[in-house]
mmCIF file of C-alpha atoms and ligand atoms in Angstrom:
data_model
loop_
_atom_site.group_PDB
_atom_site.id
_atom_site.type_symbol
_atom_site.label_atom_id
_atom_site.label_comp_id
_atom_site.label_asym_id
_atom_site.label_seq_id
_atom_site.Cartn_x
_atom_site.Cartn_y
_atom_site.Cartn_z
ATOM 1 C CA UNK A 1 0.000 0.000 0.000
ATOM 2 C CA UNK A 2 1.241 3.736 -0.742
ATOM 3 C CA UNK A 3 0.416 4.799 2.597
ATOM 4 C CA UNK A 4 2.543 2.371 4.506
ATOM 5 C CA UNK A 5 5.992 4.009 2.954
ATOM 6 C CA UNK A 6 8.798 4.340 5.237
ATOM 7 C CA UNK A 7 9.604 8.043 6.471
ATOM 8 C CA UNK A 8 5.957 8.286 6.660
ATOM 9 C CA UNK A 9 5.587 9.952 3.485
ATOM 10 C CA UNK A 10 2.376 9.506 1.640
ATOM 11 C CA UNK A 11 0.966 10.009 -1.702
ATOM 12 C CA UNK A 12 4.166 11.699 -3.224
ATOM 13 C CA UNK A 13 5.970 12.681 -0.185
ATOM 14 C CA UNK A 14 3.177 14.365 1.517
ATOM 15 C CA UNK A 15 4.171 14.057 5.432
ATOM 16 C CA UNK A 16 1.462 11.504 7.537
ATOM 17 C CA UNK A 17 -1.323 14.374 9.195
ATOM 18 C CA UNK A 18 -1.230 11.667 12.303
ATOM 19 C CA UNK A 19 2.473 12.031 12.896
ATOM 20 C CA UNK A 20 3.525 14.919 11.279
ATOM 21 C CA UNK A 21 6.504 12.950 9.511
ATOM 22 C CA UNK A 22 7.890 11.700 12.689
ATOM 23 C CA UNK A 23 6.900 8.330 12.366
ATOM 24 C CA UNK A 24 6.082 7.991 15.876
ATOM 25 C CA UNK A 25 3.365 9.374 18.247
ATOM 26 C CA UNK A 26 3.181 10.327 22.043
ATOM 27 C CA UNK A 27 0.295 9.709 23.886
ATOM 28 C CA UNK A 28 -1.545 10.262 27.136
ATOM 29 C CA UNK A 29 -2.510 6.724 28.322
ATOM 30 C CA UNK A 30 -3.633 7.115 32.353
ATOM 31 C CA UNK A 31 -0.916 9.174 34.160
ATOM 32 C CA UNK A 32 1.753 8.843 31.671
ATOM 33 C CA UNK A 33 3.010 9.799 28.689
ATOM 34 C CA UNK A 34 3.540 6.793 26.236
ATOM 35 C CA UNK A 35 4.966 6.680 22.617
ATOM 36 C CA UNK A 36 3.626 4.040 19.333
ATOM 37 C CA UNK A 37 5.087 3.509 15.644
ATOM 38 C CA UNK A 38 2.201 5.658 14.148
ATOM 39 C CA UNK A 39 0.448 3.023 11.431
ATOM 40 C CA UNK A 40 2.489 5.166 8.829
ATOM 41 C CA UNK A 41 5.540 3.460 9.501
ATOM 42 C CA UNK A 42 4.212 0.231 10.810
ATOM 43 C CA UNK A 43 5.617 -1.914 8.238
ATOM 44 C CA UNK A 44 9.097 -0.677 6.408
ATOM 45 C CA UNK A 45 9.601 -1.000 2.739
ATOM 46 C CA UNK A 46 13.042 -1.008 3.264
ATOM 47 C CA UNK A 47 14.131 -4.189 5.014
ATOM 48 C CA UNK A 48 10.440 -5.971 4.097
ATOM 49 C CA UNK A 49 9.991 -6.381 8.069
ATOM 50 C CA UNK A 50 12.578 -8.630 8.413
ATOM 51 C CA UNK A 51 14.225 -5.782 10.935
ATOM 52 C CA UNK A 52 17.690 -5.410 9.488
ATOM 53 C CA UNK A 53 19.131 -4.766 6.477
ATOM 54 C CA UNK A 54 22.648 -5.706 4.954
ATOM 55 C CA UNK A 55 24.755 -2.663 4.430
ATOM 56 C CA UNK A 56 28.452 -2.960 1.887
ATOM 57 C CA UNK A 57 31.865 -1.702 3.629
ATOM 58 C CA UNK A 58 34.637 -1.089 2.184
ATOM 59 C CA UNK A 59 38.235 -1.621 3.593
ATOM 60 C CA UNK A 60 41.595 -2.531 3.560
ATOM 61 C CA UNK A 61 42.868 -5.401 5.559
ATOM 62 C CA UNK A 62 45.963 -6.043 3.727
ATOM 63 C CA UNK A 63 47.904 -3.199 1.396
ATOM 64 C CA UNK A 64 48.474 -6.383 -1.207
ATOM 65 C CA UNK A 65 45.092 -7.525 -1.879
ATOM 66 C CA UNK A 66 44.154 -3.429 -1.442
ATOM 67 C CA UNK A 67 40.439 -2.154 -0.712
ATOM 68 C CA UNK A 68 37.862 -4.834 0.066
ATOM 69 C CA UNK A 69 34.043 -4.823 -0.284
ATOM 70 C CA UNK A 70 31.759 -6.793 2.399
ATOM 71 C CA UNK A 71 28.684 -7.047 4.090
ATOM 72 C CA UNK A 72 27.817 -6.643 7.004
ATOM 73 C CA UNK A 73 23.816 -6.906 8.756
ATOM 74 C CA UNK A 74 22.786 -3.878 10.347
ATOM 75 C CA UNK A 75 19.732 -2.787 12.384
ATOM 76 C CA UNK A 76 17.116 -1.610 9.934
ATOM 77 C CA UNK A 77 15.884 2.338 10.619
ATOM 78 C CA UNK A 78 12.207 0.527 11.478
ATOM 79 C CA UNK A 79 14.284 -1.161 14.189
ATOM 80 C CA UNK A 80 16.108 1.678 15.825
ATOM 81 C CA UNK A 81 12.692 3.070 15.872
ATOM 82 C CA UNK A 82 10.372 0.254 17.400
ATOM 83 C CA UNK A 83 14.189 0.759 20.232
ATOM 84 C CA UNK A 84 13.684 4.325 20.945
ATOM 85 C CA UNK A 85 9.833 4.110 21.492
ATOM 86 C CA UNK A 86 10.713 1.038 23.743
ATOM 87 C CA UNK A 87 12.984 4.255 25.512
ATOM 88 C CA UNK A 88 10.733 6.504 25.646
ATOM 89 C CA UNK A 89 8.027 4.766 27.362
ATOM 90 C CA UNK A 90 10.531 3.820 30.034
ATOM 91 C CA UNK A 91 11.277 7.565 30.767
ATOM 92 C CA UNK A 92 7.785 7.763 32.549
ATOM 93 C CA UNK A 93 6.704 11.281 31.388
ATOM 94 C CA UNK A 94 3.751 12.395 32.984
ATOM 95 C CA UNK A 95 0.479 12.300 30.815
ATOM 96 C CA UNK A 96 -0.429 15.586 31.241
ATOM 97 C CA UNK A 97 2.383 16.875 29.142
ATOM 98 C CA UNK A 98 2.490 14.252 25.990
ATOM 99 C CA UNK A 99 1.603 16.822 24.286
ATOM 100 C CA UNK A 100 4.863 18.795 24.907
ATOM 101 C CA UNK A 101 7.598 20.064 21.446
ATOM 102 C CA UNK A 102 9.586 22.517 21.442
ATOM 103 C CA UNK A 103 7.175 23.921 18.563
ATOM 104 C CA UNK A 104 4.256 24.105 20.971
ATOM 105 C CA UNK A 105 5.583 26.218 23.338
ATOM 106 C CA UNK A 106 5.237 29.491 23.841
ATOM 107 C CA UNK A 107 7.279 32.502 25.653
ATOM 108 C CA UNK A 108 4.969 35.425 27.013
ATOM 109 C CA UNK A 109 8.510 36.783 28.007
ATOM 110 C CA UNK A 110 11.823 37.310 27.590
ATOM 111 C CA UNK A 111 12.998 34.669 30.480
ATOM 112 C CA UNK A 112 10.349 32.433 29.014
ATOM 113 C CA UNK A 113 11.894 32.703 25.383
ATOM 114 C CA UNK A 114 15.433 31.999 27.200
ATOM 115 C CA UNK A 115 14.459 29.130 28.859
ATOM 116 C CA UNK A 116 13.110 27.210 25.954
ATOM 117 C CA UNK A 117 16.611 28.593 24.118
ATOM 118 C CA UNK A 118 18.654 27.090 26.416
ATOM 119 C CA UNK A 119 16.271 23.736 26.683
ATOM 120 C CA UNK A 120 16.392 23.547 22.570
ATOM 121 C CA UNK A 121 19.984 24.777 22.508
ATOM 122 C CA UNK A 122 20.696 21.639 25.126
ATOM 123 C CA UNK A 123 18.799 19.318 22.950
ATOM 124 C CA UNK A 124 19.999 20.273 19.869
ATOM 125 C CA UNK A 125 23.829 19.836 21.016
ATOM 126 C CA UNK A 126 23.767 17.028 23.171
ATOM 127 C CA UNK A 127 25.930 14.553 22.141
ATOM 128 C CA UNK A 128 25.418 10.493 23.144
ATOM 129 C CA UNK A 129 27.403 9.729 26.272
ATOM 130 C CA UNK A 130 29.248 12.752 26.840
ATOM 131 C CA UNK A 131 28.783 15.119 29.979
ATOM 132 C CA UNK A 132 27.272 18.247 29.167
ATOM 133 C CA UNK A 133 25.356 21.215 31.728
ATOM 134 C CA UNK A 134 22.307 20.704 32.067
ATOM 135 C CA UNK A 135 19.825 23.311 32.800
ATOM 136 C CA UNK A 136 17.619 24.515 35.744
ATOM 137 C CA UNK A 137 13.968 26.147 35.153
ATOM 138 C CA UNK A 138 12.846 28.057 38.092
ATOM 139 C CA UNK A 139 9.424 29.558 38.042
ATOM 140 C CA UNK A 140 5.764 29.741 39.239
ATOM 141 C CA UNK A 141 3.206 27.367 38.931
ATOM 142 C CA UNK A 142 1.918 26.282 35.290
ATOM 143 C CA UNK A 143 4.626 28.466 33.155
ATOM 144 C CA UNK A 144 5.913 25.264 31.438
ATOM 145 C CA UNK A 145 8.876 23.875 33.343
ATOM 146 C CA UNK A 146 7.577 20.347 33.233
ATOM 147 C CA UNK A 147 6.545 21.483 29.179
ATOM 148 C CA UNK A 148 10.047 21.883 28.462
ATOM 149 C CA UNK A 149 11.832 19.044 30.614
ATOM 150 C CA UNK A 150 9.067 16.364 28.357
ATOM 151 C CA UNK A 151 10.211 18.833 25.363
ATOM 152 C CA UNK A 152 13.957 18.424 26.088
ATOM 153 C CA UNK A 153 13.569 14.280 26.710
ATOM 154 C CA UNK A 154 11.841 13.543 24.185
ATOM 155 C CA UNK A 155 13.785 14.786 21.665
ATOM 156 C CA UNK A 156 17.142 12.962 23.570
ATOM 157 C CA UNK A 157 15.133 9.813 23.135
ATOM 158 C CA UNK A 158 13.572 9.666 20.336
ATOM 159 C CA UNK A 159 15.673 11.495 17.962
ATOM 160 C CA UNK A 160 19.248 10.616 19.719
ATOM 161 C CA UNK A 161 18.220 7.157 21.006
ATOM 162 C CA UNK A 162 19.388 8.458 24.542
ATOM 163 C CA UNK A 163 18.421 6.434 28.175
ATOM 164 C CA UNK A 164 16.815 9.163 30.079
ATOM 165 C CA UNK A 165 14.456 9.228 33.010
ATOM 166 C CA UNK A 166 12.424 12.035 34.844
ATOM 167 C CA UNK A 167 11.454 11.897 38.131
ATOM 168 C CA UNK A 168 9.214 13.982 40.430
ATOM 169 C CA UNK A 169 10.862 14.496 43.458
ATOM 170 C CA UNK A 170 7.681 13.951 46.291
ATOM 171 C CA UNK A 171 6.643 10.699 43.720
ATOM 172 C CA UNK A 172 10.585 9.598 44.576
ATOM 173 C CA UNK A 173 10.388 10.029 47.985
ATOM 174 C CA UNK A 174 6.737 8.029 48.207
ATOM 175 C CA UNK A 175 8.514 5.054 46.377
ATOM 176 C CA UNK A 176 11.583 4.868 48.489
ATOM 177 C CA UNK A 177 9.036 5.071 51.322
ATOM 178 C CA UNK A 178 6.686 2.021 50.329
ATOM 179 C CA UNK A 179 10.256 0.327 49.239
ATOM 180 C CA UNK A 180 11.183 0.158 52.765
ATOM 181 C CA UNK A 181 8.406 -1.509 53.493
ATOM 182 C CA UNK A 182 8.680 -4.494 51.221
ATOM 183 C CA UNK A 183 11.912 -4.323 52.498
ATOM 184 C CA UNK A 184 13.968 -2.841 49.799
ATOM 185 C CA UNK A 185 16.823 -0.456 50.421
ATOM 186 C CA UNK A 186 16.693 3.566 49.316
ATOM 187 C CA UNK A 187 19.375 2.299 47.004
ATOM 188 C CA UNK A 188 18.078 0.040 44.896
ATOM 189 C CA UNK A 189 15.514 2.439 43.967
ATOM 190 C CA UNK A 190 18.175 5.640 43.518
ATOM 191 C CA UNK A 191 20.894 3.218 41.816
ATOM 192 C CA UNK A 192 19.440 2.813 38.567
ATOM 193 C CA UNK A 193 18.126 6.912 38.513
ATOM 194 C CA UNK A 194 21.949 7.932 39.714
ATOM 195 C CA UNK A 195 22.958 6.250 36.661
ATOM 196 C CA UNK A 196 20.823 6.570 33.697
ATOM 197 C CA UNK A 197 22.535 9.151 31.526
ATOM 198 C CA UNK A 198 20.150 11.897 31.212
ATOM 199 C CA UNK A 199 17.746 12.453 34.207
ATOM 200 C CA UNK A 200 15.068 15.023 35.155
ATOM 201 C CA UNK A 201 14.469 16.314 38.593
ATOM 202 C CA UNK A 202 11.303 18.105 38.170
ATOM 203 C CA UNK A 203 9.999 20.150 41.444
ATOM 204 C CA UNK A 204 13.614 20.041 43.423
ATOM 205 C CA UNK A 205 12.880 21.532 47.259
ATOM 206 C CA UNK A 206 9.468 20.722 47.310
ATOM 207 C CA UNK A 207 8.236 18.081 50.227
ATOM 208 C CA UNK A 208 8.742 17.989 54.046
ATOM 209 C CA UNK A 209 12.692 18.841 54.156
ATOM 210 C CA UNK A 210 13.220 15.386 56.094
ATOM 211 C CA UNK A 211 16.721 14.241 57.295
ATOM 212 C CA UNK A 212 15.353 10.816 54.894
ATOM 213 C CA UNK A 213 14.199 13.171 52.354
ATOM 214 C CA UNK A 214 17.705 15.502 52.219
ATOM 215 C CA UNK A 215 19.579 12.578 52.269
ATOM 216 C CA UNK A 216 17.955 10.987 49.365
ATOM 217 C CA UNK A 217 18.120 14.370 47.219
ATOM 218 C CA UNK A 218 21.683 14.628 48.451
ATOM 219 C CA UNK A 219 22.672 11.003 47.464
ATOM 220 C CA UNK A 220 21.398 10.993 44.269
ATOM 221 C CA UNK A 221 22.650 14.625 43.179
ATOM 222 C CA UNK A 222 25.903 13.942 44.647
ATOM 223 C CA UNK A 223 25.986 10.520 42.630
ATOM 224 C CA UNK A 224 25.134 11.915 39.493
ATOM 225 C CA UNK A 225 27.661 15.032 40.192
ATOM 226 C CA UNK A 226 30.739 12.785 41.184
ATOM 227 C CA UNK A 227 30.171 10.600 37.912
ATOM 228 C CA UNK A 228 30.030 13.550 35.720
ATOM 229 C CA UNK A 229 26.483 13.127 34.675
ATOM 230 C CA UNK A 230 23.297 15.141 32.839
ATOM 231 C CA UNK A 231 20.891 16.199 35.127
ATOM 232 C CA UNK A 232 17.928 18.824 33.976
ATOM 233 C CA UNK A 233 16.136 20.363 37.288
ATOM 234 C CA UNK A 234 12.651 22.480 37.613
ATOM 235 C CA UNK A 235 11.890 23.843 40.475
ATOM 236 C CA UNK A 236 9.068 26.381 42.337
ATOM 237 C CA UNK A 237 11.981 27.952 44.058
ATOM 238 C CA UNK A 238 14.193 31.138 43.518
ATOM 239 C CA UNK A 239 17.432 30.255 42.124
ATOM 240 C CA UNK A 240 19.293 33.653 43.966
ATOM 241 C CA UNK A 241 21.920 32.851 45.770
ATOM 242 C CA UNK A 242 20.849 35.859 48.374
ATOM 243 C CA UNK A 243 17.326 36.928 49.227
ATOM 244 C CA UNK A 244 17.173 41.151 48.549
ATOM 245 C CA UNK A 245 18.548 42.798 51.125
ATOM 246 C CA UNK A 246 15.691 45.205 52.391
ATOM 247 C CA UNK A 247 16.549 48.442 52.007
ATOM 248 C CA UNK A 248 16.004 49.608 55.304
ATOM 249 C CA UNK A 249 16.355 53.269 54.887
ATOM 250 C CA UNK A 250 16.126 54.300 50.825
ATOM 251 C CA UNK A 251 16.992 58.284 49.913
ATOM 252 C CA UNK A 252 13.453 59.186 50.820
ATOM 253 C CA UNK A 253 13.553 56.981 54.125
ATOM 254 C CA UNK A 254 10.905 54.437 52.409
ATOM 255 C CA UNK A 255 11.517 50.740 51.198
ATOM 256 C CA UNK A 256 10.063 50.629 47.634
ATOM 257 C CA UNK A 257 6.817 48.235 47.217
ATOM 258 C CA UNK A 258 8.517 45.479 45.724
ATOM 259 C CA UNK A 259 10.612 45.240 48.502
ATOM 260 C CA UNK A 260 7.637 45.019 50.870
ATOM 261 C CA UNK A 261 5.902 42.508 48.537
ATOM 262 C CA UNK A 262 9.074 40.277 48.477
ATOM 263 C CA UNK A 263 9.507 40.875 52.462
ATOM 264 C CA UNK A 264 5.206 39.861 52.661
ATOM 265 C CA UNK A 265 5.686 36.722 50.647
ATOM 266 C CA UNK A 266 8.776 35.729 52.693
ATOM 267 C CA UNK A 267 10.062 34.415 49.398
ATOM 268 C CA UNK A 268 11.361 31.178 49.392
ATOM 269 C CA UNK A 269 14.911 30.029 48.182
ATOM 270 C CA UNK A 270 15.949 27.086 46.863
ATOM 271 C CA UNK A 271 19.539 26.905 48.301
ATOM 272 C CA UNK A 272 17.585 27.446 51.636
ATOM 273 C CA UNK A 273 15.235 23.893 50.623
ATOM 274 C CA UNK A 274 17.991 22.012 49.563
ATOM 275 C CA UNK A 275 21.351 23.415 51.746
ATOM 276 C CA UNK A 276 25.103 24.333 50.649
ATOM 277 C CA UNK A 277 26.032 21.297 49.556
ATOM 278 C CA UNK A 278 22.955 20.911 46.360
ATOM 279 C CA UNK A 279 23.365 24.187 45.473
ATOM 280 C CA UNK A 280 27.281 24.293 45.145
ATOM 281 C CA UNK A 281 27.126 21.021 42.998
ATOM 282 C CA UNK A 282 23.738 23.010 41.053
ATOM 283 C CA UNK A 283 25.764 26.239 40.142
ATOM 284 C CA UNK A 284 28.473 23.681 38.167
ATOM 285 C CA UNK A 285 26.057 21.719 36.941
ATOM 286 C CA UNK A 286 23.785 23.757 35.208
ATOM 287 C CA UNK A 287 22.528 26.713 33.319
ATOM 288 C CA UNK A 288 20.301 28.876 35.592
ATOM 289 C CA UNK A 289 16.956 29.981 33.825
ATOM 290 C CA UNK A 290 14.640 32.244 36.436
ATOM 291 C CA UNK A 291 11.279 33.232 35.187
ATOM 292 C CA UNK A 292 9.858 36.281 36.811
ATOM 293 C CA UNK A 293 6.996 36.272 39.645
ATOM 294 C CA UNK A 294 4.205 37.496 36.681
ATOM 295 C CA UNK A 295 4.617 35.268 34.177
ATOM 296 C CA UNK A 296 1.499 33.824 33.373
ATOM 297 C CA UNK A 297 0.212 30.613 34.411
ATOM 298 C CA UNK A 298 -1.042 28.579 31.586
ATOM 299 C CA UNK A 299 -3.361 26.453 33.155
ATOM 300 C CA UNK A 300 -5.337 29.510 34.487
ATOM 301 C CA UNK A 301 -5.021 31.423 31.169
ATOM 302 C CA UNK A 302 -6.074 28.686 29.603
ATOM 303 C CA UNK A 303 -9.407 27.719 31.348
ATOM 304 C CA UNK A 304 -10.167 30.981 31.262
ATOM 305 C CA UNK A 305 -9.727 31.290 27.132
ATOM 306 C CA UNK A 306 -11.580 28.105 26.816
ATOM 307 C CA UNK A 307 -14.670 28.774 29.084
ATOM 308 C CA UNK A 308 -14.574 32.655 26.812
ATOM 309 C CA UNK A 309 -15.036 30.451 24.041
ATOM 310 C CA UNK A 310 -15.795 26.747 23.864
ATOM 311 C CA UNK A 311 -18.929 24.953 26.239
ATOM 312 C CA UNK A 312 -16.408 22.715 27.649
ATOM 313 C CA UNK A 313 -16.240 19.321 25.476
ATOM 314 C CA UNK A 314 -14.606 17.061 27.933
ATOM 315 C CA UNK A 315 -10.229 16.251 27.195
ATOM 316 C CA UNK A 316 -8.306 17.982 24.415
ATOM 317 C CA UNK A 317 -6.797 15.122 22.136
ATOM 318 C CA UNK A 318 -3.292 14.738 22.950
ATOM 319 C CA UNK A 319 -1.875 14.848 19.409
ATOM 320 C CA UNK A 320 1.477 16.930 19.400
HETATM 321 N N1 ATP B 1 4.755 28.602 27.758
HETATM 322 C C1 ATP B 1 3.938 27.610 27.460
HETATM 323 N N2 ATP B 1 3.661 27.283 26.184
HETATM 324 C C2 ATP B 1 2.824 26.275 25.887
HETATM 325 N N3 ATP B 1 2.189 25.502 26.805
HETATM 326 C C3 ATP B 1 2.423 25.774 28.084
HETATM 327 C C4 ATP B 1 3.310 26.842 28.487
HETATM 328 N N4 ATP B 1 3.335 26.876 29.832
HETATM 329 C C5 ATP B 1 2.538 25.898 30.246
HETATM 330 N N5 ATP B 1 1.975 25.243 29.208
HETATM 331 C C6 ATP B 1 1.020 24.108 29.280
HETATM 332 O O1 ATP B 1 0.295 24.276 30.485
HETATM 333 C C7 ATP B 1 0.247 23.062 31.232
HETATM 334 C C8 ATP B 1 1.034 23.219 32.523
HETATM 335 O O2 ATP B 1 2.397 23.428 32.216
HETATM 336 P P1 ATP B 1 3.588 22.747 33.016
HETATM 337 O O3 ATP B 1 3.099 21.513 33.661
HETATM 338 O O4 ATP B 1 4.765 22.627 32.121
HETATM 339 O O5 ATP B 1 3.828 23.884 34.100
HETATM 340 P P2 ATP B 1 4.935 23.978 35.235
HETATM 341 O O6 ATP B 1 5.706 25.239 35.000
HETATM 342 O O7 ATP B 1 5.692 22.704 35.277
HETATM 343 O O8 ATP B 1 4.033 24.196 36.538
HETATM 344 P P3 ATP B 1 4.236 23.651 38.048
HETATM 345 O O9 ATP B 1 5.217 24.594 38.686
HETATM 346 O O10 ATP B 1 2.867 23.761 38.645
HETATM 347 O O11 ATP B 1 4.749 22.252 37.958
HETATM 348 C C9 ATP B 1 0.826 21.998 30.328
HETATM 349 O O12 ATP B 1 -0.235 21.418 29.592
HETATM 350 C C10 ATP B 1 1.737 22.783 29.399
HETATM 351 O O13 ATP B 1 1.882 22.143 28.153
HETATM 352 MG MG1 MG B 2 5.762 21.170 36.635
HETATM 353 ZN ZN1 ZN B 3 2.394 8.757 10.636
HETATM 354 ZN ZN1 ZN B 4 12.916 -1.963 8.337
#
């Protein structure tokens, strides 16, 4: 059939509407995020489903006899695919953001426009098994931290073939919990997260601040830090090193209003959540991306649009 061409081209090279030309799709499917072969692509002219396809060398193994030709078999493209979405759905993305490309997102500011820079400027660069900063998005609720981290993995995976995973850090702590009590250790759960070679920490300071709970954060940051590893980080939290110093007595004797707003809200650091020893190993880690107090929250603006100007029709499809 025409329509089941590989590269999920159709009818003359006309990319598949489902997939966009990607060959794969991401889906919401319960509470997370899970990847197909779109039906495009689900059987592959090339290799005739057998899976691998043999590809002619050439080299010299002796200057007398000179060049050689061989064969060799090699994984078929279908193959790598069928490998990465077999990654992907081990990353455990969270449903709400299957959605989530670099294309779809959108900057309402200037900090917003630098953090998705520096997410697709990571991406874009990363190269398989070597160390490179990572990035950390600090900013208030629903601006698209968690947008960019499933943004940012999926491309690593399904693109690069990279093992990634993302983590919330209160689901972490829950799991290490109920571990205990089928008597597993904290390590077996952290060992195979302070290893995998990209991981996301997404909401880093939130939960109780626990002795258990700082030394499980510390463990597995210090893990990943010592072995040179990529670690991407979102967080609620200020990234300043310093909360503003109040100015006690300005030229005109007053404090200015944001000053009195910040000293009201009592605003929260993160090296205060996490202590010294995080944020030192943070500040090497990774590029620092703050978004301001007012950017707008997307969930709000959102509900708000749709309620101006749909009768609500139940879920959006979750089609990137
Ligand atoms: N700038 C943006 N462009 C496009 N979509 C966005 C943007 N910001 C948020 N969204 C969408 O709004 C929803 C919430 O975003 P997301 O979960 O990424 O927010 P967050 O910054 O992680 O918030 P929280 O701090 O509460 O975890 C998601 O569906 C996301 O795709
Ligand atoms: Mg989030
Ligand atoms: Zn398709
Ligand atoms: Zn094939």
């Amino acid at each position: 059939m025409a329509m089941r061409e590989m590269g999920a081209k159709v009818n003359g090279g006309e990319a598949c509407r489902l997939c966009v030309g990607r060959t794969y799709v991401i889906e919401r499917q319960g509470d997370q995020a899970q990847a197909r072969v779109c039906a495009c692509s689900d059987s592959c002219s090339v290799c005739g489903g057998r899976g691998h396809v043999l590809v002619e060398r050439e080299a010299e193994f002796s200057q007398k006899v000179g060049p050689k030709r061989y064969e060799v078999m090699e994984p078929c493209t279908c193959t790598r695919r069928r490998r990465r979405v077999a990654l992907f759905n081990d990353v455990h993305l969270p449903g709400v953001v299957a959605h989530a490309g670099f294309d779809n997102y959108r900057a309402f500011n200037e900090a917003q426009d630098r953090g998705r820079g520096v997410a697709m400027h990571f991406a874009h660069q990363y190269v398989k098994g070597v160390t490179a900063k990572g990035f950390i998005l600090s900013g208030p609720v629903g601006t698209g931290k968690t947008h960019l981290l499933a943004a940012t993995l999926g491309h690593l995976v399904l693109e690069m073939g990279v093992r990634a995973r993302y983590v919330e850090i209160s689901l972490l702590y829950a799991t290490i919990r109920r571990g205990f009590q089928e008597g597993k250790s904290g390590g077996e759960i952290i060992g195979p997260l302070s290893e995998v070679e990209v991981l996301a920490i997404d909401e880093l300071g939130k939960g109780r601040g626990s002795a258990f709970e700082m030394e499980t954060l510390d463990e597995l940051i210090a893990r990943r830090y010592n072995a040179g590893r990529t670690t991407l980080f979102a967080t609620n939290y200020s990234l300043e090193p310093e909360r503003k110093q109040l100015r006690a007595a300005g030229p005109t004797g007053y404090r200015s209003t944001d000053d009195a707003r910040a000293a009201v809200r009592g605003e929260e650091l993160l090296r205060e959540r996490v202590g010294e020893r995080i944020y030192s190993r943070l500040c090497e880690m990774c590029t620092f991306v703050e978004l301001p107090k007012d950017t707008p929250d997307r969930r709000r603006t959102r509900q708000e649009m749709d309620t101006l100007h749909h009768p609500p029709t139940g879920m959006r499809s979750a089609g990137r």
